[in-house]
Amino acid sequence: MPTHPTPRPSDVHLVHPDWSNDATIYQINTRQFTPEGTFVAATSQLPRLATLGVQILWLMPVHEIGEQNRKGTLGSPYAVKDYYSVNPELGTLAELRGFLDAAHALGLHVILDWVANHTAWDNPLVEQHPEWYARDWKGDLQPSPWWDWPDIVDLDYAKPGLRSYMTEAMAYWVREVGFDGFRCDVAGFVPTDWWEVTRAELERIRPVFLLAEWESRELHDRAFDATYGWSWNEAMHRIASGKADVGALRAYYAWNEKAFQADCLRMLFVSNHDKNAWEGTEFEQFGDALHAAIVLSVVSEGIPLIYNGQEAGSTKRLQFFERDPIAWTEHPLGDLYARLVALKRANHALWNGRWGGRMVEVVTDRTETSLAFVRRQGDHAVLLVLNLCAEPAELTLLDGPYPGVWDDVDSGEQVRLGDHATLGLAAWGYRLLVQGPQTVGVTRG
């Protein structure tokens, strides 16, 4: 058993890998990603993902799934039976390595979904190290309290042996298999100091990228490159549903202002496996506001996420415990995402964290229904103006660093904005203007 590593000094902060500076994350639900649902089939899709422009691929858990108390026919990939195993339904370890090699050859990086908080009931650790597990008031193994997770049992990170085991297990997938980091499930349920120790150990192997399924600032100090923008998604959803005005988004950006200054990167999304399966597709969640939400998720401060199938305009909630392959078709959303991601990579103002420009609000005459801001980095700049309501509007820009000559990303036309410039926007419409390099325009579909 490896010894418990020593944490880094408290004044040492993590360094983001350079390859994440302009990255967009793409989540792969391998079970549903292709008709075959295998690593081999997913490998054949990698050139398409490289053309889409994404740079970090997030693979949902690849391990064997527990059978005891399993949900549905195939079970949840988050009920891990063996941390060193590969789910045979998806393929072999050699085929997984083949996927990673092919991704790396295309300049892509791959992170693995890691479930540190709990295991399946029939994970061998239950028999080998029962002392590593949390207990209920009766002394029995327990699922995470208050959640509908009867297929798993909680681990207890007060036990040094568990901490060392889990750190070494994660290191194995970086050192021996070739992953470039991890997306960490319910990261806030696991002690922050353990994540910090583990990040330090992984960095001894090579630079990694860690994404936490959580929204807490301290996780960024010495453990995670990015956390979830859950509250961004909720604010945008409430606006789209008519339950809030644009003040909900301003509150999100206000609360995160100091976090952004400290290089805390939030992952912004309109869908992921949880949202899609349990709450509805992005079409159900955002309706007519979907395009505006997608544009904002890519253009504002944060690192954007594309969930597999979004670029195909998939309109179904993918089943979670059964096979339910995505129906792949050409769709305008695919073009929208490709053009936005290309713009993000070309215009340094849209890069992530300290590499990109800070958002500076542009005040309009309709503060309750509009949002506008400029991001600037050197000679590169972006101005986004959104009309976040169901009525068209003429918006007057009152204050902010917007005057100048801009290129309209949609039309390619040059736009000269002076003081108190006025822009006409459709219902749930936007204008995306740039200075500096630009690629092909962004279509609205």
Coordinates of C-alpha atoms in Angstrom, one line a residue:
M1 CA 0.0 0.0 0.0
P2 CA 1.5 3.4 -1.0
T3 CA 2.2 5.9 1.8
H4 CA -0.1 8.9 2.3
P5 CA 1.6 11.7 0.3
T6 CA 2.4 15.1 2.0
P7 CA 0.2 18.0 0.9
R8 CA 1.8 20.9 -0.9
P9 CA 2.5 24.1 1.2
S10 CA -0.6 26.3 1.6
D11 CA 0.9 29.2 -0.4
V12 CA 1.4 27.1 -3.5
H13 CA -1.4 27.4 -6.1
L14 CA -2.0 25.1 -9.1
V15 CA -1.0 26.0 -12.6
H16 CA -3.4 25.3 -15.4
P17 CA -2.0 23.2 -18.3
D18 CA -1.3 25.3 -21.3
W19 CA -3.5 23.1 -23.5
S20 CA -6.6 24.2 -21.6
N21 CA -6.1 27.9 -22.3
D22 CA -8.6 28.1 -25.2
A23 CA -10.3 24.8 -24.7
T24 CA -14.0 23.7 -25.0
I25 CA -15.0 20.5 -23.2
Y26 CA -17.0 17.8 -24.9
Q27 CA -18.7 15.1 -22.8
I28 CA -19.0 11.6 -24.2
N29 CA -21.6 9.2 -22.8
T30 CA -19.9 6.2 -24.3
R31 CA -23.0 4.0 -23.8
Q32 CA -25.1 6.2 -26.0
F33 CA -22.5 8.0 -28.2
T34 CA -22.6 5.5 -31.0
P35 CA -25.0 2.7 -32.1
E36 CA -22.4 0.2 -30.9
G37 CA -21.7 2.0 -27.6
T38 CA -18.0 1.1 -27.6
F39 CA -14.6 2.7 -27.4
V40 CA -13.8 1.4 -31.0
A41 CA -16.9 3.1 -32.4
A42 CA -16.2 6.3 -30.5
T43 CA -12.7 6.3 -31.9
S44 CA -14.0 6.6 -35.4
Q45 CA -15.8 9.8 -34.3
L46 CA -12.7 11.6 -33.1
P47 CA -11.9 13.3 -36.4
R48 CA -15.4 14.8 -36.4
L49 CA -14.9 16.1 -32.8
A50 CA -11.5 17.6 -33.8
T51 CA -13.2 19.4 -36.7
L52 CA -15.9 20.7 -34.3
G53 CA -13.0 22.4 -32.5
V54 CA -13.3 20.9 -29.0
Q55 CA -10.1 20.1 -27.2
I56 CA -10.9 18.4 -24.0
L57 CA -13.0 15.2 -24.2
W58 CA -14.7 14.0 -21.0
L59 CA -15.4 10.3 -20.9
M60 CA -18.0 9.2 -18.4
P61 CA -16.9 6.4 -16.1
V62 CA -15.4 3.5 -17.9
H63 CA -15.2 1.0 -15.0
E64 CA -17.2 -2.2 -14.4
I65 CA -20.6 -1.4 -12.9
G66 CA -21.9 -3.0 -9.8
E67 CA -24.6 -5.7 -10.0
Q68 CA -25.9 -5.6 -6.4
N69 CA -28.8 -3.2 -6.1
R70 CA -28.2 -2.2 -9.7
K71 CA -30.6 0.4 -11.3
G72 CA -32.2 -0.7 -14.5
T73 CA -30.8 -3.3 -16.8
L74 CA -27.3 -1.9 -17.2
G75 CA -26.8 0.1 -14.1
S76 CA -25.3 3.5 -13.4
P77 CA -21.7 4.0 -14.5
Y78 CA -21.3 5.9 -11.2
A79 CA -21.7 2.7 -9.3
V80 CA -18.1 1.5 -9.6
K81 CA -17.4 -2.1 -9.0
D82 CA -13.6 -2.0 -9.5
Y83 CA -11.5 1.2 -9.9
Y84 CA -8.8 -0.7 -11.9
S85 CA -11.3 -2.3 -14.3
V86 CA -12.8 -1.5 -17.7
N87 CA -16.5 -2.2 -18.4
P88 CA -16.6 -5.0 -21.0
E89 CA -19.8 -3.5 -22.5
L90 CA -17.6 -0.6 -23.7
G91 CA -14.6 -2.6 -24.8
T92 CA -11.2 -3.7 -23.5
L93 CA -8.3 -1.8 -21.9
A94 CA -6.4 -2.1 -25.1
E95 CA -9.3 -0.5 -27.0
L96 CA -9.5 2.3 -24.5
R97 CA -5.8 3.0 -24.9
G98 CA -6.4 3.0 -28.7
F99 CA -9.1 5.7 -28.2
L100 CA -6.6 7.8 -26.1
D101 CA -3.8 7.3 -28.6
A102 CA -6.1 8.4 -31.5
A103 CA -7.3 11.4 -29.6
H104 CA -3.8 12.5 -28.7
A105 CA -2.7 12.1 -32.3
L106 CA -5.4 14.7 -33.2
G107 CA -4.2 17.1 -30.5
L108 CA -7.1 16.3 -28.2
H109 CA -6.9 15.7 -24.4
V110 CA -9.1 13.2 -22.5
I111 CA -10.3 13.4 -18.9
L112 CA -11.9 10.5 -17.1
D113 CA -15.0 10.7 -14.9
W114 CA -13.9 9.7 -11.4
V115 CA -16.2 8.6 -8.6
A116 CA -14.3 9.1 -5.3
N117 CA -17.3 9.5 -2.9
H118 CA -18.8 6.0 -3.1
T119 CA -18.6 2.6 -4.7
A120 CA -21.0 -0.1 -5.8
W121 CA -22.1 -2.5 -3.0
D122 CA -20.2 -5.3 -4.6
N123 CA -16.9 -3.5 -5.0
P124 CA -14.2 -5.8 -3.5
L125 CA -13.2 -3.0 -1.2
V126 CA -16.4 -3.7 0.8
E127 CA -15.0 -7.1 1.8
Q128 CA -11.3 -6.2 1.8
H129 CA -11.6 -2.9 3.7
P130 CA -15.0 -2.6 5.4
E131 CA -13.4 0.0 7.7
W132 CA -13.1 2.4 4.7
Y133 CA -16.9 2.8 4.5
A134 CA -19.3 5.2 6.2
R135 CA -22.0 3.7 8.5
D136 CA -25.5 4.7 9.4
W137 CA -26.8 5.0 12.9
K138 CA -27.2 1.2 13.1
G139 CA -23.6 0.6 12.0
D140 CA -24.6 -0.6 8.5
L141 CA -23.2 0.5 5.1
Q142 CA -25.2 3.4 3.8
P143 CA -25.8 5.2 0.4
S144 CA -25.2 8.9 0.4
P145 CA -27.9 10.3 2.8
W146 CA -30.9 12.1 1.3
W147 CA -30.2 11.0 -2.3
D148 CA -31.9 8.4 -4.4
W149 CA -28.7 6.4 -4.8
P150 CA -29.5 2.9 -3.4
D151 CA -27.0 1.3 -5.8
I152 CA -24.0 2.8 -4.0
V153 CA -22.4 3.0 -0.5
D154 CA -20.4 5.9 0.9
L155 CA -16.7 5.9 1.6
D156 CA -15.1 7.5 4.7
Y157 CA -12.2 9.8 4.0
A158 CA -11.2 9.9 7.7
K159 CA -9.3 6.6 6.9
P160 CA -5.7 7.2 5.7
G161 CA -5.7 3.9 3.9
L162 CA -8.6 4.8 1.7
R163 CA -7.0 8.2 0.9
S164 CA -3.8 6.5 -0.3
Y165 CA -5.6 3.8 -2.2
M166 CA -7.8 6.3 -4.1
T167 CA -4.9 8.6 -4.9
E168 CA -2.9 5.8 -6.3
A169 CA -5.8 4.5 -8.3
M170 CA -6.2 7.9 -10.0
A171 CA -2.5 8.0 -10.7
Y172 CA -2.7 4.6 -12.4
W173 CA -5.1 6.0 -15.0
V174 CA -2.8 8.9 -15.8
R175 CA 0.5 7.1 -15.6
E176 CA -0.3 3.7 -17.1
V177 CA -3.4 4.3 -19.3
G178 CA -2.7 7.9 -20.6
F179 CA -5.6 10.1 -19.4
D180 CA -4.9 13.8 -19.1
G181 CA -7.0 14.5 -16.0
F182 CA -10.4 13.9 -14.4
R183 CA -13.9 15.1 -14.1
C184 CA -14.6 14.4 -10.4
D185 CA -18.1 13.4 -9.4
V186 CA -19.8 15.2 -6.4
A187 CA -16.4 16.6 -5.6
G188 CA -17.7 18.6 -2.6
F189 CA -18.7 15.3 -0.8
V190 CA -14.9 14.5 -0.5
P191 CA -12.5 16.5 1.7
T192 CA -10.8 19.3 -0.2
D193 CA -7.4 18.6 1.4
W194 CA -7.5 15.1 -0.1
W195 CA -8.2 16.5 -3.6
E196 CA -5.2 18.9 -3.1
V197 CA -2.9 16.1 -2.1
T198 CA -4.1 14.0 -5.1
R199 CA -3.6 16.9 -7.5
A200 CA 0.0 17.3 -6.3
E201 CA 0.6 13.6 -6.9
L202 CA -0.8 13.6 -10.4
E203 CA 1.3 16.6 -11.3
R204 CA 4.4 14.5 -10.4
I205 CA 3.4 12.4 -13.5
R206 CA 2.5 15.2 -15.9
P207 CA 0.3 18.3 -16.1
V208 CA -3.4 17.4 -15.7
F209 CA -6.7 19.1 -15.9
L210 CA -9.3 18.5 -13.1
L211 CA -12.9 19.5 -13.3
A212 CA -15.1 19.4 -10.1
E213 CA -18.8 18.7 -10.1
W214 CA -19.2 21.4 -7.5
E215 CA -19.4 25.1 -7.2
S216 CA -17.0 26.2 -4.4
R217 CA -14.2 28.7 -4.7
E218 CA -11.7 27.0 -2.4
L219 CA -11.6 24.0 -4.7
H220 CA -9.7 26.1 -7.2
D221 CA -6.8 27.0 -4.9
R222 CA -4.7 23.8 -5.1
A223 CA -7.0 21.1 -6.6
F224 CA -9.2 22.0 -9.5
D225 CA -8.8 23.9 -12.7
A226 CA -12.6 24.3 -13.1
T227 CA -15.9 23.8 -11.2
Y228 CA -19.5 23.7 -12.4
G229 CA -21.4 26.8 -13.2
W230 CA -24.6 25.3 -11.8
S231 CA -26.0 28.7 -10.7
W232 CA -25.3 30.2 -14.2
N233 CA -27.4 27.4 -15.7
E234 CA -30.1 28.0 -13.2
A235 CA -30.2 31.7 -13.7
M236 CA -30.4 31.4 -17.5
H237 CA -33.1 28.7 -17.1
R238 CA -35.2 31.0 -14.9
I239 CA -34.9 33.8 -17.4
A240 CA -35.9 31.6 -20.3
S241 CA -38.8 30.3 -18.3
G242 CA -40.1 33.8 -17.4
K243 CA -39.4 33.3 -13.7
A244 CA -36.6 35.9 -13.4
D245 CA -35.3 38.9 -15.3
V246 CA -31.7 39.5 -16.3
G247 CA -30.9 40.5 -12.7
A248 CA -30.4 36.8 -12.1
L249 CA -27.4 36.7 -14.4
R250 CA -26.0 39.9 -13.0
A251 CA -26.2 38.3 -9.5
Y252 CA -24.3 35.3 -10.8
Y253 CA -21.5 37.4 -12.3
A254 CA -21.4 39.7 -9.2
W255 CA -21.0 36.7 -6.9
N256 CA -18.3 35.3 -9.1
E257 CA -16.4 38.5 -9.6
K258 CA -13.7 37.8 -7.0
A259 CA -13.5 34.2 -8.1
F260 CA -12.8 35.3 -11.7
Q261 CA -10.1 37.7 -10.4
A262 CA -8.5 34.7 -8.7
D263 CA -8.6 32.7 -11.9
C264 CA -11.4 30.4 -10.8
L265 CA -12.8 28.9 -14.0
R266 CA -16.5 27.9 -14.1
M267 CA -17.8 25.4 -16.7
L268 CA -20.8 26.8 -18.4
F269 CA -23.4 24.5 -20.1
V270 CA -27.0 24.3 -21.3
S271 CA -27.0 20.5 -21.0
N272 CA -25.1 17.6 -19.5
H273 CA -25.9 14.0 -18.6
D274 CA -27.7 14.9 -15.4
K275 CA -29.7 17.8 -17.0
N276 CA -30.6 15.8 -20.0
A277 CA -31.7 12.6 -18.3
W278 CA -33.5 14.0 -15.3
E279 CA -34.7 17.5 -16.1
G280 CA -35.1 17.6 -19.9
T281 CA -33.2 18.4 -23.0
E282 CA -31.8 21.9 -23.7
F283 CA -34.9 22.5 -26.0
E284 CA -37.2 21.8 -23.1
Q285 CA -35.1 23.8 -20.6
F286 CA -34.5 27.0 -22.7
G287 CA -37.0 27.0 -25.6
D288 CA -36.7 30.1 -27.8
A289 CA -33.9 31.3 -25.6
L290 CA -31.6 28.4 -26.5
H291 CA -29.4 30.0 -29.0
A292 CA -28.8 33.0 -26.8
A293 CA -28.0 30.7 -23.9
I294 CA -25.5 28.8 -26.0
V295 CA -23.8 31.9 -27.3
L296 CA -23.5 33.3 -23.7
S297 CA -22.1 30.0 -22.5
V298 CA -19.2 30.2 -25.0
V299 CA -18.6 34.0 -25.0
S300 CA -18.8 34.9 -21.3
E301 CA -16.1 34.1 -18.7
G302 CA -15.9 30.4 -18.2
I303 CA -15.1 27.2 -20.1
P304 CA -17.9 25.9 -22.2
L305 CA -19.3 22.4 -22.3
I306 CA -21.0 20.5 -25.2
Y307 CA -22.8 17.4 -24.2
N308 CA -22.8 14.7 -26.9
G309 CA -25.8 15.0 -29.2
Q310 CA -26.3 18.7 -28.8
E311 CA -24.5 19.4 -32.1
A312 CA -27.0 17.0 -33.7
G313 CA -30.0 18.8 -32.2
S314 CA -31.0 15.7 -30.3
T315 CA -34.4 16.2 -28.8
K316 CA -34.7 13.1 -26.6
R317 CA -33.8 12.5 -22.9
L318 CA -31.2 9.8 -23.1
Q319 CA -32.0 6.9 -20.8
F320 CA -29.5 6.5 -18.1
F321 CA -29.6 2.8 -17.2
E322 CA -30.3 1.3 -20.6
R323 CA -28.9 1.5 -24.1
D324 CA -30.4 4.5 -25.9
P325 CA -28.1 5.7 -28.7
I326 CA -28.1 9.2 -30.0
A327 CA -29.7 9.7 -33.4
W328 CA -27.0 11.6 -35.3
T329 CA -28.2 14.1 -37.9
E330 CA -27.0 17.3 -39.4
H331 CA -28.4 20.2 -37.5
P332 CA -28.0 24.0 -37.3
L333 CA -26.8 23.8 -33.7
G334 CA -23.8 21.8 -34.9
D335 CA -22.9 24.7 -37.2
L336 CA -23.5 27.2 -34.4
Y337 CA -21.2 25.4 -32.0
A338 CA -18.5 24.9 -34.6
R339 CA -18.4 28.6 -35.4
L340 CA -18.5 29.7 -31.8
V341 CA -15.7 27.4 -30.8
A342 CA -13.6 28.5 -33.8
L343 CA -14.2 32.1 -32.8
K344 CA -13.2 31.3 -29.2
R345 CA -9.9 29.8 -30.3
A346 CA -9.1 32.6 -32.8
N347 CA -10.0 35.6 -30.5
H348 CA -7.8 35.7 -27.4
A349 CA -10.4 37.8 -25.6
L350 CA -12.5 34.6 -25.3
W351 CA -9.7 32.4 -23.9
N352 CA -10.2 30.8 -20.5
G353 CA -9.2 32.2 -17.2
R354 CA -6.1 34.4 -17.0
W355 CA -5.5 33.8 -20.7
G356 CA -8.7 35.6 -21.8
G357 CA -10.3 39.0 -21.2
R358 CA -12.4 40.0 -18.2
M359 CA -16.1 40.8 -18.8
V360 CA -16.8 44.6 -18.5
E361 CA -20.6 45.4 -18.5
V362 CA -22.0 47.7 -21.1
V363 CA -25.0 49.4 -19.6
T364 CA -28.1 49.6 -21.8
D365 CA -31.5 51.4 -21.4
R366 CA -33.2 48.1 -20.7
T367 CA -31.4 46.6 -17.8
E368 CA -34.1 44.1 -16.8
T369 CA -34.3 42.4 -20.2
S370 CA -30.8 42.9 -21.8
L371 CA -27.2 42.0 -21.0
A372 CA -24.2 43.4 -22.8
F373 CA -20.5 43.3 -22.1
V374 CA -17.0 43.6 -23.7
R375 CA -14.1 41.3 -23.2
R376 CA -10.7 42.5 -24.4
Q377 CA -7.3 41.0 -24.5
G378 CA -4.7 43.1 -26.3
D379 CA -5.9 43.9 -29.8
H380 CA -8.6 41.2 -29.5
A381 CA -12.1 42.1 -28.3
V382 CA -15.6 40.8 -28.3
L383 CA -18.9 42.7 -27.7
L384 CA -22.0 40.7 -27.0
V385 CA -25.4 42.3 -26.7
L386 CA -28.4 40.0 -25.7
N387 CA -32.1 40.7 -25.7
L388 CA -33.3 38.2 -23.2
C389 CA -37.0 38.5 -23.5
A390 CA -39.8 37.4 -25.8
E391 CA -40.2 40.8 -27.5
P392 CA -38.0 42.5 -30.1
A393 CA -36.2 45.6 -28.8
E394 CA -34.2 48.6 -29.8
L395 CA -31.4 48.8 -27.3
T396 CA -29.4 51.9 -26.6
L397 CA -25.9 51.4 -25.2
L398 CA -25.3 54.0 -22.5
D399 CA -22.0 53.3 -20.9
G400 CA -19.1 51.0 -21.3
P401 CA -15.9 50.4 -23.5
Y402 CA -17.9 49.7 -26.7
P403 CA -17.3 52.7 -29.0
G404 CA -15.3 51.9 -32.1
V405 CA -15.3 49.9 -35.3
W406 CA -16.4 46.2 -35.0
D407 CA -17.0 43.3 -37.3
D408 CA -20.4 41.6 -37.0
V409 CA -19.8 37.9 -36.7
D410 CA -23.1 36.9 -38.3
S411 CA -23.1 39.2 -41.3
G412 CA -19.4 40.0 -41.7
E413 CA -20.3 43.6 -42.0
Q414 CA -18.4 46.4 -40.3
V415 CA -20.3 48.3 -37.6
R416 CA -19.2 51.7 -36.2
L417 CA -20.5 52.3 -32.7
G418 CA -20.5 55.8 -31.2
D419 CA -21.8 57.1 -27.9
H420 CA -25.3 56.0 -27.2
A421 CA -25.4 53.6 -30.2
T422 CA -28.6 51.8 -30.8
L423 CA -29.0 48.2 -31.9
G424 CA -32.1 46.4 -33.0
L425 CA -32.5 42.8 -31.7
A426 CA -35.1 40.2 -32.3
A427 CA -36.9 38.4 -29.4
W428 CA -34.2 36.3 -27.6
G429 CA -31.8 37.8 -30.1
Y430 CA -28.1 38.8 -29.9
R431 CA -25.5 40.7 -31.7
L432 CA -21.9 39.4 -31.5
L433 CA -19.3 41.9 -32.6
V434 CA -15.5 41.4 -32.7
Q435 CA -12.2 43.2 -33.1
G436 CA -9.0 41.5 -34.1
P437 CA -8.9 38.1 -35.8
Q438 CA -12.2 36.4 -36.7
T439 CA -13.2 33.2 -38.4
V440 CA -16.4 32.4 -40.3
G441 CA -19.6 33.9 -39.0
V442 CA -21.9 32.5 -36.5
T443 CA -25.3 31.4 -37.9
R444 CA -28.4 31.4 -35.9
G445 CA -29.9 28.2 -37.4

